[in-house]
Structure formats: C-alpha cells, structure tokens
Short mmCIF file of C-alpha atoms in Angstrom, two decimals:
data_model
loop_
_atom_site.label_atom_id
_atom_site.label_comp_id
_atom_site.label_asym_id
_atom_site.label_seq_id
_atom_site.Cartn_x
_atom_site.Cartn_y
_atom_site.Cartn_z
CA MET A 1 14.14 -19.68 -17.33
CA LYS A 2 13.15 -21.23 -13.94
CA ILE A 3 10.95 -23.61 -15.81
CA ALA A 4 13.63 -24.58 -18.30
CA LEU A 5 16.27 -25.30 -15.39
CA PHE A 6 13.76 -27.42 -13.24
CA SER A 7 12.82 -29.33 -16.40
CA ALA A 8 16.47 -30.15 -17.09
CA LEU A 9 17.01 -31.03 -13.32
CA LEU A 10 14.02 -33.56 -13.70
CA ARG A 11 15.60 -35.27 -16.54
CA GLY A 12 18.86 -36.24 -14.95
CA ARG A 13 20.92 -36.07 -11.88
CA SER A 14 23.91 -35.11 -13.49
CA VAL A 15 22.76 -31.78 -14.52
CA GLY A 16 21.74 -31.03 -10.99
CA CYS A 17 25.19 -32.48 -9.70
CA ALA A 18 27.21 -30.31 -12.26
CA VAL A 19 25.40 -27.23 -10.93
CA LEU A 20 25.88 -28.10 -7.29
CA MET A 21 29.56 -28.80 -7.88
CA ALA A 22 30.05 -25.39 -9.52
CA MET A 23 28.48 -23.71 -6.58
CA PRO A 24 30.89 -22.14 -3.98
CA TRP A 25 30.28 -23.64 -0.59
CA VAL A 26 31.17 -22.61 3.17
CA VAL A 27 31.49 -24.97 5.92
CA THR A 28 30.89 -23.77 9.62
CA ALA A 29 32.76 -24.59 12.76
CA GLN A 30 29.74 -27.15 13.36
CA GLY A 31 30.44 -28.80 10.14
CA LEU A 32 27.31 -27.40 8.33
CA ALA A 33 27.75 -26.73 4.45
CA ALA A 34 25.97 -24.03 2.95
CA PRO A 35 26.45 -22.48 -0.65
CA VAL A 36 27.98 -19.01 -0.63
CA ARG A 37 25.86 -16.17 -1.63
CA ALA A 38 27.54 -12.92 -2.58
CA VAL A 39 25.07 -10.06 -2.44
CA GLY A 40 25.67 -6.42 -3.47
CA LEU A 41 24.67 -3.32 -1.72
CA ASP A 42 21.75 -2.85 -4.04
CA GLU A 43 20.42 -6.12 -3.36
CA VAL A 44 20.90 -5.89 0.40
CA ILE A 45 18.84 -2.55 0.48
CA ARG A 46 16.15 -4.04 -1.87
CA GLN A 47 15.58 -6.98 -0.02
CA THR A 48 15.85 -5.15 3.40
CA LEU A 49 12.98 -2.83 2.09
CA ALA A 50 11.02 -5.70 0.94
CA LYS A 51 10.91 -7.91 4.16
CA ASN A 52 11.70 -5.25 7.02
CA PRO A 53 8.79 -5.74 9.53
CA ALA A 54 9.06 -2.21 10.73
CA ILE A 55 8.39 -0.85 7.41
CA ARG A 56 5.40 -3.32 7.05
CA LEU A 57 4.00 -2.06 10.47
CA GLN A 58 4.40 1.53 9.70
CA GLU A 59 2.71 0.90 6.38
CA ARG A 60 -0.32 -0.52 8.28
CA GLN A 61 -0.17 2.60 10.63
CA VAL A 62 -0.45 4.65 7.26
CA ALA A 63 -3.59 2.55 6.40
CA LEU A 64 -5.10 3.20 10.02
CA ALA A 65 -4.58 6.87 9.79
CA ARG A 66 -6.21 7.00 6.31
CA GLY A 67 -9.10 5.14 7.63
CA THR A 68 -9.38 7.49 10.44
CA LEU A 69 -9.43 10.52 8.06
CA LEU A 70 -12.03 8.75 5.80
CA GLN A 71 -14.29 8.35 8.85
CA SER A 72 -14.07 11.97 9.87
CA SER A 73 -14.69 13.03 6.46
CA GLY A 74 -17.88 10.94 6.55
CA ASN A 75 -19.40 13.50 8.97
CA PHE A 76 -19.76 15.65 5.77
CA ASP A 77 -21.22 13.10 3.42
CA PRO A 78 -24.93 13.87 2.25
CA THR A 79 -27.48 11.36 3.71
CA LEU A 80 -30.27 10.23 1.99
CA GLN A 81 -33.47 8.69 4.01
CA LEU A 82 -36.45 7.06 2.25
CA SER A 83 -39.40 6.21 4.25
CA ALA A 84 -42.74 4.33 3.46
CA ASN A 85 -45.42 3.59 6.09
CA ARG A 86 -48.96 2.44 6.45
CA LYS A 87 -51.13 3.01 9.51
CA GLN A 88 -54.54 1.73 10.43
CA ASP A 89 -56.02 3.39 13.44
CA ASN A 90 -59.24 2.16 15.15
CA GLN A 91 -60.65 4.71 18.10
CA PRO A 92 -63.74 3.74 20.24
CA LEU A 93 -66.60 6.17 19.91
CA SER A 94 -66.86 8.94 22.66
CA ALA A 95 -70.05 9.69 24.41
CA ALA A 96 -70.48 12.92 22.68
CA SER A 97 -70.09 11.04 19.31
CA ARG A 98 -72.76 8.42 20.36
CA ALA A 99 -75.25 10.99 21.36
CA SER A 100 -74.90 12.93 18.15
CA TYR A 101 -75.46 9.59 15.95
CA ILE A 102 -78.41 8.84 18.33
CA ALA A 103 -80.15 11.99 17.61
CA THR A 104 -79.52 11.73 13.93
CA TYR A 105 -80.12 7.90 13.13
CA GLY A 106 -81.86 6.74 16.27
CA SER A 107 -80.57 4.37 18.90
CA GLN A 108 -81.27 0.93 17.08
CA VAL A 109 -78.98 2.00 14.09
CA VAL A 110 -76.10 3.54 16.46
CA GLY A 111 -76.13 0.47 18.73
CA ALA A 112 -74.13 -1.37 16.06
CA ILE A 113 -71.45 1.07 15.81
CA SER A 114 -68.53 0.78 18.33
CA GLU A 115 -65.40 2.45 16.76
CA VAL A 116 -64.27 4.89 14.06
CA GLN A 117 -61.66 3.78 11.76
CA ALA A 118 -59.02 5.63 9.93
CA ASP A 119 -56.52 4.38 7.31
CA SER A 120 -53.54 6.15 6.14
CA ARG A 121 -50.04 5.66 4.07
CA ALA A 122 -47.31 7.85 3.22
CA LEU A 123 -43.96 8.12 1.30
CA GLY A 124 -41.12 10.41 2.11
CA MET A 125 -37.69 11.41 1.23
CA THR A 126 -35.03 13.47 3.13
CA LEU A 127 -31.65 14.75 2.03
CA GLU A 128 -29.29 16.29 4.75
CA LYS A 129 -25.81 17.64 4.68
CA THR A 130 -23.53 19.14 7.01
CA LEU A 131 -21.01 21.75 5.53
CA ARG A 132 -17.61 22.23 6.75
CA SER A 133 -18.82 25.54 8.13
CA GLY A 134 -21.06 23.95 10.42
CA VAL A 135 -24.12 24.76 8.79
CA THR A 136 -26.78 21.82 8.27
CA LEU A 137 -29.07 21.87 5.29
CA SER A 138 -31.98 19.57 4.98
CA THR A 139 -34.39 19.02 2.27
CA SER A 140 -37.70 16.83 2.44
CA ILE A 141 -40.44 15.45 0.30
CA SER A 142 -43.42 13.62 1.56
CA SER A 143 -46.71 12.62 0.44
CA THR A 144 -49.46 11.30 2.62
CA ARG A 145 -52.91 9.71 1.94
CA ASN A 146 -55.72 9.62 4.44
CA ASP A 147 -58.31 7.24 3.26
CA GLY A 148 -60.93 8.92 5.52
CA THR A 149 -62.23 8.45 8.92
CA SER A 150 -65.16 5.95 8.48
CA ASN A 151 -67.86 3.88 10.38
CA ALA A 152 -70.89 2.01 9.49
CA LEU A 153 -72.86 5.31 8.81
CA SER A 154 -70.40 7.88 7.28
CA ARG A 155 -67.24 8.10 5.48
CA MET A 156 -64.79 11.05 4.70
CA SER A 157 -63.51 11.35 1.11
CA ALA A 158 -59.75 10.45 0.72
CA GLN A 159 -57.25 13.22 1.01
CA ASN A 160 -53.78 13.24 -0.31
CA LEU A 161 -51.42 15.83 1.25
CA GLY A 162 -48.14 16.74 -0.38
CA LEU A 163 -45.36 18.69 1.51
CA ILE A 164 -41.85 20.10 0.34
CA SER A 165 -39.85 21.90 3.02
CA PHE A 166 -36.51 23.15 3.42
CA SER A 167 -34.44 23.87 6.72
CA LEU A 168 -31.05 25.47 7.41
CA THR A 169 -29.49 25.22 10.80
CA ILE A 170 -26.66 27.71 11.51
CA PRO A 171 -24.52 27.35 14.88
CA LEU A 172 -23.85 30.84 16.18
CA MET A 173 -21.53 30.21 19.09
CA ARG A 174 -20.22 26.44 19.52
CA ASN A 175 -19.16 24.69 16.37
CA SER A 176 -19.50 28.01 14.45
CA GLY A 177 -17.25 28.73 11.36
CA LEU A 178 -14.88 26.00 10.39
CA ALA A 179 -14.89 24.18 13.94
CA ALA A 180 -16.88 21.33 12.39
CA ALA A 181 -14.03 20.68 9.97
CA VAL A 182 -11.00 20.73 12.50
CA SER A 183 -11.35 17.15 13.39
CA GLU A 184 -11.02 16.33 9.94
CA ARG A 185 -8.10 18.48 9.17
CA ALA A 186 -6.31 17.08 12.30
CA ASN A 187 -7.21 13.62 10.98
CA GLU A 188 -5.52 14.64 7.75
CA MET A 189 -2.37 16.01 9.43
CA GLU A 190 -1.88 12.74 11.39
CA TRP A 191 -2.32 10.90 7.99
CA GLN A 192 0.14 13.10 6.40
CA ALA A 193 2.35 12.38 9.45
CA SER A 194 2.12 9.00 9.38
CA GLN A 195 3.38 8.92 5.75
CA GLN A 196 6.51 10.93 6.87
CA ASP A 197 6.85 8.39 9.67
CA LEU A 198 7.14 5.62 7.05
CA ARG A 199 9.63 7.61 4.98
CA GLN A 200 11.68 7.87 7.99
CA VAL A 201 11.30 4.16 8.78
CA VAL A 202 12.53 3.47 5.19
CA ALA A 203 15.45 6.03 5.63
CA LYS A 204 16.54 4.28 8.92
CA SER A 205 16.21 0.89 7.28
CA VAL A 206 18.40 1.84 4.35
CA LEU A 207 21.12 3.16 6.98
CA SER A 208 20.96 -0.06 8.92
CA ALA A 209 21.28 -2.09 5.84
CA ALA A 210 24.16 -0.19 4.51
CA ASN A 211 26.07 -0.27 7.74
CA ALA A 212 25.30 -4.08 8.16
CA TYR A 213 26.59 -4.61 4.42
CA TRP A 214 29.95 -2.55 5.18
CA SER A 215 30.43 -4.45 8.38
CA LEU A 216 29.90 -7.90 6.67
CA LEU A 217 32.53 -6.66 3.98
CA ALA A 218 35.08 -5.31 6.82
CA ALA A 219 34.58 -8.60 8.74
CA GLY A 220 35.75 -10.72 5.73
CA LYS A 221 38.73 -8.42 5.07
CA ASN A 222 39.69 -8.70 8.72
CA LEU A 223 39.40 -12.48 8.74
CA ALA A 224 41.39 -12.65 5.40
CA ILE A 225 44.16 -10.50 7.16
CA ALA A 226 43.98 -12.85 10.27
CA ARG A 227 44.24 -15.94 8.12
CA GLU A 228 46.89 -14.53 6.07
CA GLY A 229 48.75 -13.68 9.31
CA GLU A 230 48.57 -17.06 10.71
CA THR A 231 49.57 -18.90 7.47
CA SER A 232 52.74 -16.49 7.21
CA MET A 233 53.61 -17.07 10.73
CA GLN A 234 52.95 -20.81 10.29
CA LYS A 235 55.47 -20.89 7.41
CA LEU A 236 58.17 -18.79 9.32
CA LEU A 237 57.72 -21.32 12.07
CA ASP A 238 58.45 -24.18 9.74
CA ASP A 239 61.38 -22.08 8.17
CA THR A 240 62.86 -21.48 11.39
CA ARG A 241 62.89 -25.02 12.52
CA LYS A 242 64.62 -26.15 9.51
CA LEU A 243 67.40 -23.37 10.21
CA VAL A 244 67.43 -24.52 13.76
CA ALA A 245 67.68 -28.16 12.78
CA ALA A 246 70.94 -27.04 10.56
CA ASP A 247 72.25 -25.26 13.28
CA GLU A 248 71.92 -21.83 11.62
CA LEU A 249 69.60 -20.30 14.29
CA PRO A 250 69.61 -21.00 18.04
CA ALA A 251 66.71 -22.96 19.18
CA ALA A 252 65.17 -20.04 21.22
CA GLU A 253 63.97 -18.32 18.24
CA VAL A 254 61.41 -21.18 17.75
CA ASN A 255 59.71 -20.09 21.07
CA LEU A 256 59.22 -16.63 20.13
CA ILE A 257 57.53 -17.58 16.82
CA GLN A 258 55.45 -20.13 18.43
CA ALA A 259 54.17 -17.48 20.93
CA SER A 260 53.39 -15.12 17.90
CA LEU A 261 51.60 -17.89 15.93
CA ALA A 262 49.26 -18.67 19.06
CA ASP A 263 48.49 -14.72 18.97
CA ARG A 264 47.67 -14.95 15.28
CA ARG A 265 45.50 -17.96 15.83
CA SER A 266 43.54 -16.19 18.53
CA ALA A 267 43.34 -13.10 16.25
CA ARG A 268 41.83 -15.63 13.59
CA ILE A 269 39.24 -16.91 15.64
CA ALA A 270 37.89 -13.71 16.72
CA ALA A 271 37.78 -12.48 13.28
CA GLU A 272 35.61 -15.55 12.48
CA THR A 273 33.36 -14.84 15.26
CA GLY A 274 33.12 -11.15 13.97
CA LEU A 275 32.33 -12.59 10.43
CA LEU A 276 29.53 -14.75 11.95
CA GLN A 277 28.24 -11.75 13.92
CA ALA A 278 28.03 -9.65 10.92
CA ARG A 279 26.43 -12.13 8.76
CA GLN A 280 23.68 -12.76 11.42
CA THR A 281 23.00 -9.06 11.54
CA LEU A 282 22.86 -8.51 7.62
CA GLY A 283 20.85 -11.78 7.23
CA ASN A 284 18.47 -10.80 9.85
CA LEU A 285 17.77 -7.37 8.21
CA MET A 286 17.17 -8.98 4.97
CA GLY A 287 14.81 -11.47 6.24
CA LEU A 288 16.99 -14.58 5.28
CA SER A 289 16.73 -18.07 6.90
CA TYR A 290 19.62 -19.64 8.85
CA GLN A 291 20.71 -21.88 5.95
CA GLU A 292 20.98 -18.60 3.68
CA ILE A 293 22.98 -16.62 6.35
CA ILE A 294 25.62 -19.21 6.68
CA GLY A 295 26.96 -18.71 3.31
CA LEU A 296 26.29 -14.74 3.21
CA GLU A 297 29.17 -12.75 1.84
CA ALA A 298 29.53 -9.07 0.51
CA ALA A 299 30.22 -8.76 -3.06
CA GLY A 300 32.70 -6.27 -4.30
CA ASP A 301 35.36 -3.95 -2.57
CA PHE A 302 35.08 -0.84 -0.47
CA PRO A 303 34.82 2.27 -2.49
CA PRO A 304 37.95 4.25 -3.04
CA VAL A 305 39.52 6.64 -0.65
CA PRO A 306 38.26 10.24 -1.11
CA HIS A 307 40.81 12.31 -2.94
CA GLN A 308 39.91 15.50 -1.33
CA VAL A 309 38.22 16.16 2.16
CA PRO A 310 36.20 19.15 2.76
CA GLU A 311 37.73 21.79 4.91
CA ALA A 312 34.81 23.14 6.54
CA ASP A 313 34.08 21.61 10.08
CA MET A 314 30.82 23.16 10.60
CA VAL A 315 27.32 22.84 8.69
CA SER A 316 26.00 26.52 7.60
CA ALA A 317 22.98 27.93 9.22
CA SER A 318 21.25 27.75 5.75
CA ALA A 319 22.23 24.09 5.40
CA GLN A 320 20.76 23.42 9.13
CA ALA A 321 17.52 25.25 7.79
CA GLN A 322 17.22 22.98 4.96
CA VAL A 323 17.69 19.72 7.00
CA LEU A 324 14.96 20.87 9.41
CA GLU A 325 12.57 21.29 6.22
CA ARG A 326 13.68 17.93 4.76
CA ARG A 327 13.93 15.54 7.61
CA ALA A 328 10.58 13.40 7.50
CA ASP A 329 10.53 12.99 11.40
CA LEU A 330 10.64 16.92 11.91
CA VAL A 331 7.98 17.06 9.19
CA ALA A 332 5.86 14.45 10.91
CA ALA A 333 6.41 16.31 14.55
CA ARG A 334 5.58 19.88 13.09
CA LEU A 335 2.48 18.42 11.50
CA ARG A 336 1.40 16.87 14.87
CA GLN A 337 2.18 20.01 16.66
CA GLU A 338 -0.32 22.01 14.04
CA SER A 339 -2.95 19.34 14.66
CA ALA A 340 -2.82 19.71 18.19
CA GLN A 341 -2.81 23.53 18.20
CA ALA A 342 -5.95 23.51 16.30
CA LEU A 343 -7.76 20.98 18.29
CA SER A 344 -6.84 22.91 21.41
CA ASP A 345 -8.21 26.31 19.91
CA ILE A 346 -11.26 24.39 19.00
CA ALA A 347 -11.63 22.93 22.54
CA ARG A 348 -11.29 26.30 23.87
CA ARG A 349 -14.03 27.61 21.60
CA ASN A 350 -16.44 24.75 22.77
CA LEU A 351 -16.45 26.25 26.38
CA GLN A 352 -19.17 28.54 24.64
CA PRO A 353 -23.01 27.73 24.90
CA GLN A 354 -24.66 26.09 22.00
CA LEU A 355 -26.89 28.63 20.02
CA ASN A 356 -28.33 27.56 16.63
CA LEU A 357 -30.49 29.42 14.34
CA THR A 358 -32.88 27.47 12.21
CA LEU A 359 -34.52 28.78 9.10
CA GLY A 360 -37.20 26.85 7.55
CA GLY A 361 -39.70 27.02 4.62
CA GLY A 362 -41.98 24.88 2.45
CA VAL A 363 -44.99 24.50 0.49
CA ALA A 364 -47.93 22.09 0.85
CA GLY A 365 -50.57 20.81 -1.60
CA LEU A 366 -53.61 18.87 -1.28
CA SER A 367 -55.42 16.44 -3.73
CA GLU A 368 -58.63 14.65 -2.76
CA GLY A 369 -59.96 11.71 -4.08
CA SER A 370 -59.17 8.00 -4.00
CA ALA A 371 -57.77 7.66 -7.53
CA PRO A 372 -54.03 6.63 -7.55
CA SER A 373 -53.01 9.47 -9.46
CA ASN A 374 -54.35 11.83 -6.67
CA TYR A 375 -51.64 10.47 -4.30
CA TYR A 376 -48.82 11.62 -6.48
CA GLN A 377 -50.43 15.01 -7.77
CA ALA A 378 -50.71 16.31 -4.14
CA LEU A 379 -47.39 18.19 -4.62
CA ARG A 380 -48.75 20.21 -7.65
CA GLU A 381 -52.30 20.59 -7.14
CA ASN A 382 -54.13 23.23 -4.73
CA ASN A 383 -51.05 24.41 -3.51
CA ALA A 384 -51.08 26.95 -0.34
CA THR A 385 -48.98 29.92 0.18
CA PRO A 386 -45.34 29.06 1.22
CA ASN A 387 -44.87 28.79 4.93
CA ALA A 388 -41.71 29.88 6.80
CA SER A 389 -40.26 29.33 10.29
CA VAL A 390 -37.38 30.79 12.45
CA ALA A 391 -36.07 29.06 15.52
CA LEU A 392 -33.34 29.87 18.08
CA THR A 393 -32.17 27.03 20.33
CA TYR A 394 -29.83 27.80 23.21
CA GLN A 395 -28.17 25.15 25.12
CA TRP A 396 -25.96 25.51 28.46
CA ALA A 397 -24.22 22.68 30.39
CA PHE A 398 -24.04 23.77 34.19
CA GLY A 399 -20.57 23.14 35.23
CA ASN A 400 -19.34 22.33 31.55
CA ASN A 401 -17.26 19.65 33.04
CA ALA A 402 -17.15 17.73 29.72
CA ALA A 403 -15.90 20.73 27.54
CA GLU A 404 -13.35 21.79 30.42
CA GLY A 405 -11.81 18.37 30.32
CA VAL A 406 -11.60 18.14 26.68
CA LEU A 407 -9.71 21.52 26.81
CA VAL A 408 -7.42 20.37 29.54
CA GLN A 409 -6.49 17.26 27.29
CA ARG A 410 -5.94 19.17 24.13
CA VAL A 411 -3.76 21.96 25.73
CA ALA A 412 -1.52 19.13 27.41
CA ALA A 413 -1.33 17.42 23.97
CA TYR A 414 -0.47 20.58 22.35
CA GLU A 415 2.38 21.38 24.76
CA GLN A 416 3.76 17.65 24.55
CA ALA A 417 3.78 18.18 20.71
CA THR A 418 5.60 21.39 21.03
CA LEU A 419 8.16 19.87 23.42
CA ASN A 420 8.69 16.88 21.19
CA TYR A 421 9.24 19.05 18.17
CA THR A 422 11.56 21.40 19.89
CA ASN A 423 13.62 18.60 21.50
CA LEU A 424 13.65 16.95 18.17
CA VAL A 425 15.00 20.12 16.35
CA ARG A 426 17.99 20.44 18.78
CA THR A 427 18.87 16.68 18.62
CA VAL A 428 18.74 16.68 14.78
CA SER A 429 20.74 19.75 14.77
CA LEU A 430 23.36 18.31 17.02
CA ALA A 431 23.45 14.88 15.21
CA VAL A 432 24.07 16.78 11.92
CA GLU A 433 26.78 18.70 13.06
CA ALA A 434 28.53 15.45 15.02
CA ALA A 435 27.90 13.11 11.91
CA HIS A 436 29.51 16.03 9.54
CA ALA A 437 32.54 16.56 11.79
CA GLY A 438 32.91 12.44 12.44
CA LEU A 439 32.81 12.13 8.65
CA LEU A 440 35.71 14.35 8.06
CA ARG A 441 37.88 13.21 10.68
CA HIS A 442 37.10 9.46 9.72
CA ALA A 443 38.12 10.44 5.86
CA MET A 444 41.31 11.96 7.32
CA GLN A 445 41.98 8.95 9.37
CA LEU A 446 41.40 6.65 6.42
CA LYS A 447 43.83 8.50 4.24
CA ALA A 448 46.55 8.56 7.25
CA SER A 449 46.03 4.76 7.70
CA GLN A 450 46.30 4.01 3.93
CA GLU A 451 49.71 5.72 4.12
CA SER A 452 50.94 3.97 7.26
CA VAL A 453 50.07 0.55 5.61
CA SER A 454 52.28 1.59 2.49
CA ILE A 455 55.21 2.55 4.88
CA TYR A 456 54.75 -0.52 6.97
CA ARG A 457 55.08 -2.67 3.97
CA LEU A 458 58.06 -1.01 2.93
CA SER A 459 59.72 -1.32 6.43
CA LEU A 460 58.86 -4.85 6.56
CA GLU A 461 60.76 -5.61 3.40
CA ASN A 462 63.70 -3.87 4.72
CA GLU A 463 63.69 -5.76 7.98
CA LYS A 464 63.43 -9.14 6.36
CA THR A 465 66.40 -8.29 4.03
CA LYS A 466 68.55 -6.96 6.92
CA ASN A 467 67.61 -10.10 9.09
CA ARG A 468 69.03 -12.26 6.06
CA LEU A 469 72.07 -10.21 6.03
CA GLY A 470 72.47 -10.81 9.90
CA THR A 471 72.12 -7.14 10.83
CA SER A 472 68.77 -7.48 12.43
CA THR A 473 67.02 -10.31 14.62
CA ILE A 474 63.93 -12.30 14.05
CA LEU A 475 62.24 -10.42 16.88
CA ASN A 476 62.81 -6.89 14.76
CA VAL A 477 60.84 -8.72 11.87
CA LEU A 478 58.03 -10.12 13.97
CA ASN A 479 57.46 -6.67 15.63
CA VAL A 480 57.38 -4.83 12.24
CA ASN A 481 54.98 -7.83 10.81
CA ASP A 482 52.64 -7.16 13.67
CA SER A 483 52.85 -3.32 13.16
CA LEU A 484 51.91 -3.90 9.38
CA ARG A 485 49.05 -6.53 10.48
CA ASN A 486 47.73 -3.97 13.02
CA ALA A 487 47.74 -1.11 10.47
CA ARG A 488 45.99 -3.24 7.79
CA VAL A 489 43.26 -3.99 10.43
CA ALA A 490 43.14 -0.17 11.32
CA GLN A 491 42.77 0.64 7.66
CA VAL A 492 39.70 -1.67 7.20
CA ASN A 493 38.27 -0.45 10.27
CA ASN A 494 38.94 3.23 9.19
CA HIS A 495 37.37 2.53 5.93
CA LEU A 496 34.35 0.88 7.86
CA ASN A 497 34.10 3.93 10.11
CA TYR A 498 34.41 6.17 7.18
CA LEU A 499 31.42 4.69 5.08
CA ILE A 500 29.24 4.24 8.00
CA SER A 501 29.71 8.08 8.98
CA LEU A 502 28.96 8.86 5.31
CA ALA A 503 25.67 6.77 5.56
CA THR A 504 24.90 8.45 8.85
CA LEU A 505 25.27 11.98 7.57
CA GLY A 506 23.09 10.98 4.59
CA TYR A 507 20.57 9.77 7.09
CA GLU A 508 20.81 12.88 9.66
CA THR A 509 20.45 15.39 6.76
CA GLY A 510 17.58 13.49 5.19
CA VAL A 511 18.99 12.89 1.81
CA LEU A 512 19.19 9.09 1.79
CA ILE A 513 15.70 9.00 0.48
CA THR A 514 14.95 11.05 -2.61
CA GLU A 515 11.22 11.89 -3.87
CA ALA A 516 10.20 12.74 -7.31
CA SER A 517 6.85 12.52 -8.84
CA GLY A 518 5.53 10.69 -5.75
CA ASP A 519 8.21 7.84 -6.11
CA GLN A 520 10.89 7.40 -3.35
CA THR A 521 14.31 6.35 -4.56
CA VAL A 522 17.60 5.51 -2.92
CA ASP A 523 20.81 7.10 -4.42
CA LEU A 524 23.55 4.72 -3.68
CA SER A 525 26.30 7.29 -4.74
CA ARG A 526 25.45 8.92 -1.56
CA LEU A 527 26.59 5.75 0.24
CA MET A 528 29.79 5.52 -1.50
CA ASP A 529 31.15 8.95 -2.51
CA MET A 530 31.11 12.06 -0.16
CA ALA A 531 31.21 14.38 -3.26
CA TRP A 532 27.88 15.51 -2.23
CA VAL A 533 28.75 16.50 1.27
CA ALA A 534 29.99 19.79 0.27
CA ARG A 535 26.94 20.86 -1.31
CA VAL A 536 24.75 19.85 1.50
CA ALA A 537 27.03 21.36 4.24
CA ARG A 538 26.94 24.92 2.53
#
C-alpha cells in the first residue's frame, strides 16, 4: 500500500496536491501550518508504550538483573580442565654419584659425565563442580611418562604412571547447607523484582497516556465552548448596535456587551493556551516531533456518564488484601525484603570459622616400556590397591572484621527493605481509599453538572424570550448566558476529573495491566466505564 501510493506521487504532482488538499490543517498563532492528526486512546497508549524512555530504561534494568543472575549461577557450572606438558630436567652429578661411578667404571670414563638427564611428559583432565549445598566434587584422570633418568653410562627404562582420583569437600560450618546458593537465589529474586518494576512502569505509562489523552480532549471542548461564547457575544454586539442605531435600545447597552465580549476573548485565549499545553504533554509522551504535535487532536468523545454510582465509600478489607497481592511495586518490594533477609541470615552464619572435611580416593596403574601404547595402558595395567584420604581444614580470621562488616551491611539493607515495604503498603492502602472515594464523588459531580447544564439551557431560552417581550434586561440575559457557559466548562472539567479518577483507581488497584499466559494487556474498558469498580471494591 505504501509502495503504490509512493509510486503514484512520483508519477504526477496532481495526486500529491489532491492528497494534501484533502487533509485537514491547523494554523498556529505563529503562522505555522501542520496537518491535523486525530488519535484515539488505543493509539495513544500503544505509541506511548512503544516510545516511552522510562520503559526502555527499565527493560535494560531487567536485562542487567538477568545478567547478574546468570553470573551467580555460573558458580555452580561444572568446569573441565585439560592439561598437557613436557619437561626436560638436567641435574649435575653429586660427589657421591661421581665416586660411585668412578669405583664402577674408572676415572677416565666417569670424567666425561657431568649431569643426569630426565625427560617426562603428562596428559591430564580434571572435572570439578560445586553443588548448591556447598559440597564440591572433583574428579581427575592423568597419565605421566618418565622416559627414565639417563647419562652416558646408564639409562632407566620408561615408566608410564596412570592415576584416577576423586575428592569430596564438605563445608561443616561456614557455607554449609544451602548457603552457597543464597546469593544466586537473591539475584533471582532481584531479577523477578525488576520485572515487576517494569510492569509498574508500564502501568504508570498507561495512566499518564490516558490522563494526557482525556486532558487533550477536554482542552479541545473548552476551546470550542470559548469560541462559541465569543462568536455568540460578537453577534449579540452586532445586533445590539443595530437596535441602538434604530433607537430601540439605549446606547449604554453596548458598553456592557463589549465588556462581556472582551471577557469571552480572554477566556478563548486561555483555552487556546490550555490546548497547546495539552498537545505538548501528550505529544511528548507519544514521542512525536514538534510538527506532529502542532496538529494533534483527540479523536472521538468522552464516554457516557455512568448511570449508577456505587454506594459503598470504603474499599473492603478483602479487596485491600487483593490489591496488596496484585500491585507490581508491592510484589517487587516484598521480593527485595525476602532477598535482604536471606542475605542477612547467611552473613550471620558466616561469622563462624571455616571447617571443611575433604574425602579423597583413587587408583594408580603402572606400565613400563617406551612403546606409545604403554602410555595409554597405564590406567588399566598393574593397578595398585585403591588409596584413600581424609582431611580436616580449619580456618579462623582473628577479629573477623570482614564478616562483621558484611553482616552490618546486610542487616541495614534488610531493615531498609522492611521499612520501604511497610511504608509502601500504607501508602498504597491510603491511595486506594482516596482514589475510590474521589471517583465516586467525581461521578456524582458529573451527574450534577449535567443536570445544571440542562437547566441553564432552558433558563437562557426563557430569559431571551422575556427580553424580547420587554420583561427582562440584556443584563439578565448575559448573566444567564455566563452561567450556562460556566456550567458547560464545569461539566467538561468534571468529566475530565471523573475519567482521571477512574484511571487512577485502576492504577492504584493494579488492574490497568492484566497478564495471561505471560502476555500483558491493557483493558481499555477500565479507562472508560466504572462497571468494574464495584467488583474490585468488594
């Protein structure tokens, strides 16, 4: 579709001109023209979530927490070490060795010998793994060939030594039990907490986007009311001047209407400023450019006024408990509290000295001869009786300041996490109550203002009729007209406050974002209709 339209534009300017002429345009006070872009609530939320930098930053934070978790899990990855070496060792003859050789071979023969030569080579493989219980397992296999100590007079035959060994290290005091895995578990909880933080940032972005959208819609309505009031007052001034010119009304009536017209003009300018600010706020959330923000408008209209308003002012205790379980920021704070508690418990246990029990065993084999096959047969030929070993290792730091310092830090971090969670619970509970009560009152205000507008409309028509009959003055008409205008503006503002309160209650109760099968969705009905409020508050 985009390619076809682009090709048509390239073929002739008439197509482009027709498209541009058909588009609605808006002209700013600075003379800048921009196409009108009407957006709906769904598009606003979608684009806000796609371009909100706070969400992108929190996604990177989730990735950082995931990386930290993987790093701590790496402590329990098995490690394989392969080694290969060759060594040639030349040692000078000692006096005793020279004397022995002289006695055997004579001084003339031994005089040419100055050193003893040894040549060896080895292959080895070691596999080691630390369990989450703190136990360390190690297995190694090696084969070493000594080609024999030699000199000009004698040479020992090559020996191939194979060795298979096992070891098991068990911490009995520090790092015993599941202490080794606590750091990994703490990082896992931090990763989960960062995911909940992301969910909370998304919910806050949805709230901001909805409020900015409703504010733009209200600003447009207020500007329409202001322009209508200015236009009607201008028409009234023109009509009055004609009547004054025909000597049907006194000239003093004109001054009163002119003052009212200036007041309407001031109200219209203020409404234009409000619309400009609402556009900038919403456009900034959506990540739009300046030219796109100029023509931004809210599509559609306010949702209808609620027919019934729930009677219960208070949120039930069971509903409050569900909110505490559902709110993403509370879940994150609870996870961080549990993580801090686990780390402080381990820090307290780490005040103990280090006591390790190491159990070892293995078997050795020997193959003689310089043939290449003997090098690999050493592990299965001429095996000796299996060997075994037991060792206890005790380590104690005098003063133990390092462990004491870690404990102080961990306890302080746990106390901070506890205070943060407790304060957040209190703040959320109060916010839910305030949002619920505010929503109910704004809904009742909206219904009352709707009735007020209807009555003032009827009163204005009656006052105009009386003025034509000569039983009322133009001042009375202006007063009723001003009252109607104020009532209409109040109705728009009350409708805005009602919708903002509805979105705020959804945010505070944690129902703006729903999750099913790992996917997070936004239910737009909870931003337009308060039918769900009674279910959540029970």
